[in-house]
Amino acid sequence: MRAFLLFSSVLFIRFVHSVETSKNDGFEEMFRVRDTTLDLSDPDETIFNKVEDPFDGVGFISYAPVKGTVMKSVRDGFRGIWNAQDNQLCSDAKVYKKDGTMLLSLYVRTGNLSKLNHYRRVDGEWNGLNDEEFNKVIEELRDVPEKPSGDENIVVTLHKRRGEKPRFKACKNGLDWVDISKEEFHQKVKEAESAPVDLVPSGATLYLDNTDTVLFDLSKGFYKGIVCKDYTPKVGVYAVKVVDGQEQVWAAEKRGEYCVNGSGLAKGEHRLLYLRLYKEVKYVQRYFEKLDGAWSEVNEDGFNKSYKEMKNRPVAYELELTNADPERVSVVEREEDGTMYREFTPKKNADIVSVLDHRNVIWVNHAGTKCTAVVHSSKGKSALLLVRLDDGSGGTLEDYLDKKPGLGWVSVPEEEYYSRYQSMKTEVAEVEDPEDLSENVQDLPHPDGYTLNLAHVILSEFTVTKPDANTLVYRTLGTEPLLSVVDGKVEIWTASGNEKCLSVHLHSKGELLLLALAFDRQNSGKYFKKEGDEWNSIGDAEFVTSLLS
């Protein structure tokens, strides 16, 4: 605890000193550069320098604004955490994570004074902590080795953050841990390595999805849609148990048996695990497979067969007509008589399970069939969709859709589809009048700000990020504020008074669409829910309930 407090004090003193001395290096100019907001749910690494440096089993990330920017507020999605008052600024934000616990420290300067602000996230809310409370939680999170028993002689090294020297400790015959020198540490490690295997201490647990990188080296890769992870215990660490969530996959049966290394493979819900073990003075291999949510041991042939099936199994893919992924589908385009034709063919690593048009699901695959091609034809406001399917028995099926004015995409019979197809080739493309442009085209920027049209987002004016599979976050690229949000012709929100919207969060869950607007410190967030074709304002409690349902 004293070492940690001393380290925190040194960092704080250095920070104060650096801010004081920076007055002569143009510190006052910082108040004339662009203000920025750090969103912990989706940090913008183009304006924040990110440094990851875990210590003692605690995940640690630092965010500092790049040159030319000043951090004036910190948020977590639509929840505000800290906002600058008067001439305040934040020079650094530090995040600590472990086992669901999340802490935040902000280095805040007010005039000539500097201080540390501490916060802890509890049930989604950020609560303030004083220095003593914060340091107590950090101490509880740090890995402290358990005292051994019997004749074991264990030595450990505890690494702190970058710039601080490691500490070495030893424990013998169940006594308390004591500090030792670096030379004593290496001597004891050498003695342990040369000792008979049944006397080598063991006891570490390998957690597959929450691996402690203090004890294990973890490397990750991606191959044919398969997520690959390799686990290797560090020197002096002996893994005697492997756990996945609450389920124990493997455990040593007697002293002297331990895991040398392991490899995990995952694709969707299907998972495979290979372990190389030291057992009874020889190395052996064990194989495991997770199906239907439970692990079971398999032989080598079964493992290899499942691995081959995993490699060949395509990934479920949602085809977005306006933004197809070239890694998943091949696209062939041609134009004839003013009609644009686009044919999407899934690659071997993709299985098209649905088709979307501007994030709206317009087609879902049938059970027992496989989509082989999607043909999209469009001319002006008219559009048709043809989906070809393999029925699994060598036969071919086709689905037909027509985009009708006021109704959207609807399923139509084959005869009607081809009738519309022929008429589309000869008809004159309908030219949209200025009043209808808002249905498909983003409004031009207001001289003093922007309008976000959810039906058609212009990427030259907005950044779009996707923090998770069901969320899109929009932010303006320019310095002008966001003045309104619309969905086609439907008005959702218009700024009033001193409202300043920082970001727009669109959440989708099936047919449910939710919208959250994050504002500056002077205004609370606003929330909306789409019901039919209308967007209705809702309270924060209803928003959270709908989001979690």
XYZ file of C-alpha atoms in Angstrom:
549
model
C 0.000 0.000 0.000
C 2.801 2.445 0.901
C 4.603 1.687 -2.354
C 1.434 2.288 -4.355
C 0.657 5.558 -2.511
C 4.240 6.701 -3.001
C 4.034 5.887 -6.730
C 0.733 7.789 -7.062
C 2.210 10.764 -5.193
C 5.259 10.847 -7.456
C 3.041 10.811 -10.550
C 0.888 13.582 -9.110
C 3.904 15.750 -8.222
C 5.348 15.252 -11.703
C 2.009 16.257 -13.196
C 1.829 19.457 -11.100
C 5.441 20.270 -11.941
C 4.917 19.687 -15.661
C 1.842 21.934 -15.703
C 3.602 24.695 -13.768
C 6.667 24.679 -16.007
C 4.564 24.495 -19.145
C 3.519 28.113 -18.635
C 6.758 29.104 -20.319
C 6.144 26.649 -23.161
C 2.889 28.152 -24.404
C 0.472 26.680 -21.842
C -1.890 29.616 -22.236
C -2.320 28.671 -25.900
C -4.087 25.492 -24.784
C -7.153 27.568 -24.028
C -7.325 28.611 -27.666
C -7.266 25.139 -29.230
C -10.146 22.716 -29.861
C -12.073 21.347 -26.882
C -12.622 17.574 -26.890
C -14.740 15.022 -25.051
C -13.490 11.567 -24.031
C -16.206 8.919 -24.432
C -15.079 5.803 -22.535
C -17.611 3.665 -24.423
C -16.069 4.632 -27.774
C -12.724 6.480 -27.388
C -11.621 8.364 -30.499
C -7.967 7.337 -30.855
C -7.407 10.044 -33.485
C -7.596 12.729 -30.782
C -6.459 10.714 -27.742
C -3.187 8.878 -27.208
C -4.019 5.455 -25.759
C -1.511 3.513 -23.634
C -2.255 0.052 -22.188
C 0.013 -1.057 -19.342
C -1.545 -3.674 -16.980
C 0.056 -4.196 -13.578
C -0.378 -6.852 -10.873
C -3.307 -8.394 -12.769
C -5.161 -5.072 -13.096
C -6.007 -3.804 -16.590
C -4.758 -0.234 -17.034
C -5.461 2.196 -19.921
C -4.393 5.839 -20.108
C -5.938 8.446 -22.432
C -4.224 11.799 -23.064
C -5.402 14.386 -25.634
C -3.110 14.903 -28.623
C -1.389 18.210 -29.278
C -3.837 20.912 -30.269
C -6.730 19.565 -28.187
C -7.900 20.012 -24.600
C -10.040 17.488 -22.710
C -12.979 19.427 -21.290
C -15.400 16.605 -20.496
C -15.534 12.827 -19.931
C -18.537 10.595 -20.706
C -19.484 6.920 -20.766
C -21.905 6.669 -23.679
C -24.891 8.831 -22.833
C -23.848 9.169 -19.167
C -21.805 12.211 -18.187
C -18.951 11.741 -15.690
C -17.026 15.023 -15.533
C -17.322 18.442 -17.161
C -14.859 21.329 -16.898
C -15.861 24.331 -14.828
C -14.623 27.787 -15.900
C -10.889 27.392 -16.718
C -10.598 23.714 -15.790
C -9.057 21.062 -18.037
C -8.170 17.371 -17.751
C -4.694 16.367 -18.936
C -4.988 12.603 -18.480
C -7.643 9.944 -17.822
C -6.647 6.575 -16.373
C -8.959 3.539 -16.416
C -8.481 0.479 -14.171
C -10.399 -2.761 -14.876
C -10.634 -6.208 -13.336
C -13.410 -8.810 -12.908
C -16.255 -6.380 -13.596
C -14.785 -3.602 -11.423
C -13.983 -0.363 -13.260
C -12.223 2.692 -11.798
C -11.356 6.065 -13.307
C -8.797 8.708 -12.279
C -8.741 12.167 -13.856
C -5.854 14.643 -13.546
C -7.739 17.952 -13.352
C -6.196 21.428 -13.338
C -8.065 24.523 -12.126
C -6.017 27.669 -12.532
C -2.794 27.055 -10.585
C -4.222 24.123 -8.627
C -4.203 20.464 -9.622
C -5.946 17.445 -8.129
C -6.932 13.850 -8.796
C -10.614 13.001 -9.242
C -11.507 9.342 -8.645
C -14.643 7.465 -9.771
C -16.017 3.927 -9.604
C -18.642 2.421 -11.907
C -21.459 0.658 -10.029
C -24.508 -0.704 -11.904
C -23.751 1.574 -14.855
C -23.466 4.729 -12.719
C -20.185 6.546 -11.958
C -19.754 7.485 -8.286
C -17.018 9.680 -6.840
C -14.341 8.282 -4.487
C -11.827 9.970 -2.223
C -8.120 9.063 -2.306
C -8.389 6.579 0.566
C -11.383 4.756 -0.937
C -9.734 4.629 -4.362
C -6.421 3.255 -3.036
C -8.274 0.637 -0.982
C -10.104 -0.668 -4.074
C -6.868 -0.740 -6.091
C -5.164 -2.784 -3.347
C -8.077 -5.241 -3.353
C -7.834 -5.646 -7.135
C -4.095 -6.294 -7.238
C -3.013 -9.927 -7.308
C -1.459 -10.961 -3.981
C -0.148 -14.544 -3.954
C -1.591 -16.900 -1.379
C 0.711 -18.276 1.276
C 1.903 -21.792 0.486
C 2.026 -24.658 2.941
C 4.329 -27.595 3.622
C 7.915 -27.536 2.404
C 7.280 -25.348 -0.649
C 9.728 -22.571 -1.406
C 8.022 -20.053 -3.705
C 9.363 -16.814 -5.171
C 7.364 -14.291 -7.172
C 7.934 -11.029 -9.021
C 5.268 -8.313 -8.968
C 5.506 -5.875 -11.883
C 4.164 -2.368 -11.431
C 3.387 0.169 -14.141
C 5.887 1.384 -16.714
C 8.835 3.191 -15.158
C 8.671 1.466 -11.743
C 11.085 -1.292 -10.809
C 9.670 -4.792 -10.153
C 9.541 -6.148 -6.604
C 10.680 -9.624 -5.587
C 9.224 -11.644 -2.710
C 9.758 -15.095 -1.240
C 7.783 -17.354 1.088
C 9.080 -20.494 2.734
C 7.349 -23.100 4.924
C 4.096 -21.153 5.075
C 5.626 -17.999 6.589
C 4.733 -14.473 5.520
C 5.991 -13.048 2.246
C 9.271 -11.149 2.570
C 11.191 -8.917 0.161
C 14.296 -10.397 -1.456
C 16.914 -9.055 -3.844
C 16.930 -9.631 -7.586
C 19.943 -11.953 -7.215
C 18.188 -14.059 -4.554
C 15.124 -14.286 -6.774
C 17.055 -15.651 -9.771
C 18.923 -18.104 -7.542
C 15.660 -19.497 -6.139
C 14.167 -19.759 -9.642
C 17.236 -21.709 -10.748
C 16.869 -24.066 -7.762
C 13.160 -24.577 -8.523
C 13.849 -25.379 -12.188
C 16.399 -28.032 -11.240
C 14.203 -29.605 -8.522
C 12.327 -32.906 -9.138
C 9.041 -32.257 -10.876
C 6.889 -33.513 -8.000
C 8.409 -30.846 -5.755
C 7.783 -27.943 -8.158
C 5.069 -25.693 -6.693
C 1.888 -25.271 -8.720
C -1.532 -23.749 -8.323
C -2.358 -21.257 -11.096
C -5.737 -21.338 -12.855
C -6.053 -20.566 -16.569
C -9.249 -18.659 -17.327
C -9.974 -19.002 -21.054
C -11.979 -15.797 -21.530
C -10.492 -13.660 -18.748
C -6.852 -14.681 -18.860
C -4.531 -13.173 -16.260
C -1.681 -11.802 -18.388
C 0.486 -11.481 -15.287
C 0.639 -15.288 -15.120
C 0.118 -16.277 -18.776
C 1.321 -15.098 -22.178
C -1.704 -14.700 -24.453
C -1.539 -14.366 -28.237
C -4.534 -13.996 -30.560
C -5.111 -14.620 -34.270
C -7.862 -14.929 -36.873
C -8.028 -17.614 -39.582
C -10.970 -18.436 -41.890
C -13.416 -16.863 -39.471
C -11.903 -18.740 -36.497
C -10.686 -16.820 -33.444
C -7.456 -18.455 -32.252
C -5.890 -17.990 -28.804
C -2.630 -19.484 -27.543
C -1.986 -19.695 -23.796
C 1.507 -20.190 -22.327
C 2.266 -20.029 -18.574
C 5.118 -17.670 -17.746
C 8.362 -18.904 -16.187
C 7.717 -20.218 -12.688
C 3.930 -20.504 -13.241
C 2.333 -23.974 -13.259
C -1.285 -24.224 -14.403
C -3.234 -26.982 -12.650
C -6.752 -25.954 -13.653
C -8.502 -24.638 -16.788
C -11.825 -22.813 -16.384
C -14.340 -21.366 -18.863
C -16.770 -19.049 -17.095
C -18.209 -21.141 -14.246
C -17.326 -24.484 -15.848
C -14.138 -26.386 -15.063
C -12.722 -27.862 -18.269
C -9.661 -29.648 -16.863
C -7.875 -30.047 -13.518
C -4.682 -31.827 -12.474
C -5.321 -35.160 -10.776
C -2.213 -35.228 -8.606
C 0.833 -33.226 -7.640
C 3.436 -32.827 -10.393
C 0.852 -32.678 -13.189
C 0.390 -29.338 -14.932
C -0.497 -27.670 -18.251
C 2.475 -26.678 -20.419
C 0.462 -24.706 -22.991
C -2.901 -24.637 -24.716
C -4.696 -23.449 -27.841
C -8.334 -22.368 -28.087
C -10.399 -22.131 -31.290
C -13.811 -20.474 -31.563
C -16.299 -19.828 -34.368
C -19.721 -18.714 -33.272
C -20.808 -20.890 -30.332
C -18.581 -23.805 -31.394
C -15.294 -24.015 -29.452
C -12.317 -26.375 -29.388
C -9.446 -26.617 -26.903
C -6.091 -28.383 -27.098
C -3.952 -28.802 -23.956
C -0.383 -30.076 -23.724
C 0.219 -31.534 -20.270
C 3.170 -32.776 -18.251
C 2.036 -35.956 -16.503
C 3.997 -38.785 -14.923
C 7.367 -37.678 -16.335
C 6.084 -37.368 -19.926
C 4.096 -35.026 -22.129
C 0.543 -35.898 -23.200
C -2.182 -34.167 -25.231
C -5.819 -33.678 -24.261
C -8.621 -32.462 -26.527
C -11.924 -30.803 -25.619
C -14.989 -29.550 -27.509
C -17.791 -27.210 -26.449
C -21.185 -27.867 -28.011
C -24.616 -26.795 -26.762
C -22.965 -24.761 -24.008
C -21.066 -27.646 -22.331
C -17.475 -28.909 -22.564
C -16.628 -32.572 -23.162
C -13.375 -34.408 -23.812
C -12.830 -35.883 -27.294
C -10.079 -37.959 -28.885
C -7.585 -36.628 -31.422
C -9.556 -37.881 -34.438
C -12.745 -36.265 -33.160
C -10.873 -33.009 -32.522
C -9.391 -32.940 -36.044
C -12.772 -33.733 -37.606
C -14.469 -30.932 -35.676
C -11.664 -28.526 -36.585
C -12.096 -29.330 -40.285
C -15.842 -28.757 -40.023
C -15.227 -25.493 -38.170
C -12.915 -24.231 -40.931
C -15.430 -25.038 -43.644
C -18.479 -23.716 -41.796
C -19.419 -20.262 -43.166
C -20.050 -17.307 -40.893
C -23.627 -16.005 -40.652
C -23.677 -12.693 -42.534
C -26.270 -9.911 -42.755
C -26.045 -8.331 -46.226
C -26.485 -4.547 -46.109
C -27.341 -3.418 -49.663
C -25.848 0.035 -49.097
C -22.617 -1.214 -47.507
C -21.694 -4.762 -48.554
C -18.559 -6.310 -47.038
C -16.149 -7.338 -49.861
C -14.616 -9.896 -47.491
C -17.956 -11.733 -47.334
C -19.589 -11.243 -50.757
C -18.566 -10.684 -54.374
C -20.375 -7.799 -56.089
C -20.942 -7.484 -59.849
C -22.487 -4.230 -61.118
C -23.806 -3.264 -64.556
C -26.088 -0.604 -66.023
C -28.576 -1.155 -68.843
C -31.226 1.284 -70.142
C -30.675 3.468 -67.082
C -31.322 0.559 -64.714
C -28.577 -0.368 -62.236
C -28.118 -4.081 -61.532
C -26.048 -5.373 -58.612
C -25.580 -9.082 -57.943
C -24.201 -10.193 -54.550
C -22.725 -13.696 -54.327
C -21.632 -15.038 -50.902
C -18.046 -16.210 -50.625
C -17.173 -19.572 -49.072
C -16.691 -17.983 -45.653
C -20.158 -16.364 -45.564
C -23.747 -17.545 -45.268
C -26.255 -14.770 -46.027
C -28.970 -15.065 -43.379
C -30.728 -11.733 -43.980
C -30.774 -8.681 -46.262
C -30.967 -5.096 -44.986
C -31.659 -1.782 -46.711
C -30.408 1.203 -44.703
C -30.309 -0.986 -41.555
C -33.935 -2.125 -42.068
C -34.339 -5.908 -42.378
C -36.222 -6.641 -45.618
C -35.604 -10.401 -46.017
C -34.758 -13.314 -43.683
C -33.558 -16.733 -44.841
C -35.827 -19.788 -44.662
C -34.967 -22.709 -42.395
C -33.034 -25.447 -44.201
C -32.072 -23.299 -47.205
C -28.895 -21.525 -48.284
C -28.778 -18.179 -50.077
C -26.715 -18.439 -53.291
C -27.260 -14.961 -54.782
C -29.040 -11.630 -54.247
C -29.891 -9.447 -57.267
C -30.819 -5.786 -56.652
C -32.295 -3.743 -59.529
C -32.981 -0.010 -59.194
C -34.010 2.960 -61.322
C -34.896 6.262 -59.716
C -37.221 5.512 -56.812
C -38.098 2.029 -58.127
C -36.253 -1.032 -56.786
C -36.614 -4.822 -56.995
C -34.919 -7.672 -55.163
C -34.444 -11.286 -56.247
C -33.043 -13.832 -53.758
C -31.929 -17.256 -55.027
C -31.855 -20.186 -52.596
C -30.606 -23.766 -52.505
C -33.285 -25.901 -50.840
C -30.718 -28.466 -49.640
C -31.869 -31.253 -51.977
C -30.501 -29.930 -55.262
C -33.497 -27.733 -56.018
C -33.636 -23.949 -56.392
C -36.050 -21.485 -54.797
C -36.513 -17.773 -55.461
C -37.970 -14.964 -53.356
C -39.188 -11.731 -54.977
C -39.537 -8.298 -53.358
C -40.736 -4.917 -54.659
C -40.081 -1.543 -53.013
C -43.450 0.197 -53.154
C -43.947 3.921 -52.412
C -45.289 4.427 -48.900
C -45.140 0.695 -48.091
C -41.446 -0.100 -48.366
C -40.255 -3.580 -49.330
C -43.015 -6.164 -49.791
C -42.975 -9.770 -51.018
C -44.609 -10.232 -54.439
C -45.441 -13.221 -56.722
C -43.048 -14.227 -59.493
C -45.344 -12.892 -62.242
C -45.645 -9.461 -60.625
C -41.885 -9.280 -60.087
C -41.031 -9.910 -63.750
C -43.813 -7.581 -64.902
C -42.314 -4.787 -62.779
C -38.858 -5.802 -64.002
C -39.864 -5.302 -67.667
C -41.668 -2.022 -67.011
C -38.703 -0.680 -65.030
C -36.421 -1.057 -68.058
C -38.686 1.114 -70.234
C -39.960 3.647 -67.696
C -38.412 7.074 -67.210
C -36.684 7.427 -63.865
C -38.788 9.568 -61.553
C -36.917 12.743 -60.632
C -37.299 13.710 -57.019
C -38.557 17.221 -56.378
C -36.751 19.351 -53.786
C -39.402 18.651 -51.149
C -38.750 14.906 -51.391
C -34.950 15.060 -51.174
C -34.994 14.602 -47.407
C -36.345 11.076 -47.870
C -33.063 9.771 -49.292
C -30.515 12.593 -49.092
C -28.898 14.219 -46.071
C -29.952 17.853 -45.663
C -27.265 20.360 -46.563
C -25.427 21.758 -43.547
C -27.033 24.686 -41.848
C -24.729 27.726 -41.987
C -24.342 27.363 -38.223
C -24.556 23.581 -37.861
C -25.568 20.181 -39.207
C -28.669 18.042 -39.644
C -28.301 14.268 -39.223
C -30.638 12.234 -41.447
C -30.707 8.629 -40.184
C -32.122 7.461 -43.523
C -29.008 8.604 -45.386
C -25.838 9.685 -43.578
C -23.234 11.671 -45.527
C -19.842 10.390 -44.395
C -18.120 13.625 -45.413
C -20.026 15.368 -42.619
C -20.332 12.673 -39.932
C -18.180 9.945 -38.436
C -19.933 6.621 -37.840
C -18.537 4.115 -35.348
C -19.908 0.737 -34.263
C -18.928 -0.033 -30.629
C -20.989 -3.245 -30.703
C -23.141 -5.277 -33.092
C -26.348 -3.376 -32.223
C -25.116 0.212 -31.832
C -24.104 3.028 -34.205
C -22.591 6.300 -32.919
C -22.691 9.483 -35.037
C -20.538 12.597 -34.518
C -20.066 15.692 -36.684
C -16.727 16.069 -38.464
C -16.719 19.860 -38.425
C -16.657 22.310 -35.547
C -20.268 23.405 -36.142
C -22.803 21.805 -33.766
C -25.539 19.313 -34.572
C -28.791 21.262 -34.816
C -31.344 18.579 -35.667
C -31.933 14.859 -36.218
C -34.423 13.492 -38.773
C -35.360 10.093 -40.202
C -36.299 10.713 -43.838
C -39.161 13.213 -43.580
C -39.794 12.535 -39.896
C -38.387 15.158 -37.517
C -36.991 13.657 -34.314
C -35.178 16.478 -32.506
C -34.294 20.133 -33.044
C -31.880 22.077 -30.841
C -33.311 24.838 -28.697
C -31.698 27.407 -26.443
C -28.147 26.499 -25.467
C -28.470 22.781 -26.278
C -25.283 21.301 -27.762
C -25.530 17.670 -28.894
C -22.161 15.888 -28.737
C -23.109 12.500 -30.191
C -26.085 10.426 -31.351
C -26.383 6.745 -30.353
C -28.704 4.480 -32.384
C -29.506 1.112 -30.758
C -31.293 -1.673 -32.654
C -32.725 -4.899 -31.187
C -34.713 -6.770 -33.806
C -37.501 -4.408 -34.854
C -36.897 -2.138 -31.849
C -35.037 1.129 -32.540
C -33.884 3.430 -29.736
C -32.098 6.766 -29.977
C -30.010 8.522 -27.311
C -28.639 12.062 -27.661
C -25.660 12.992 -25.478
C -25.283 16.684 -24.587
C -22.738 18.900 -22.856
C -22.708 19.348 -19.093
C -25.453 21.994 -19.128
C -28.115 19.648 -20.507
C -29.182 16.088 -19.704
C -29.550 13.405 -22.392
C -32.665 12.944 -24.510
C -34.140 9.602 -25.547
C -36.474 8.458 -28.323
C -38.200 5.236 -29.377
C -39.493 4.396 -32.859
C -43.075 3.167 -32.883
C -44.364 2.489 -36.389
C -43.146 5.370 -38.556
C -42.996 7.848 -35.672
C -40.219 8.646 -33.200
C -41.564 9.397 -29.709
C -39.695 11.017 -26.840
C -39.267 8.778 -23.760
C -37.674 9.117 -20.332
C -34.287 7.740 -19.345
C -35.870 4.990 -17.205
C -37.981 3.695 -20.114
C -34.946 3.921 -22.402
C -32.795 1.792 -20.083
C -35.639 -0.703 -19.546
C -36.191 -1.054 -23.306
C -32.462 -1.375 -23.929
C -32.069 -4.168 -21.373
C -35.280 -6.051 -22.192
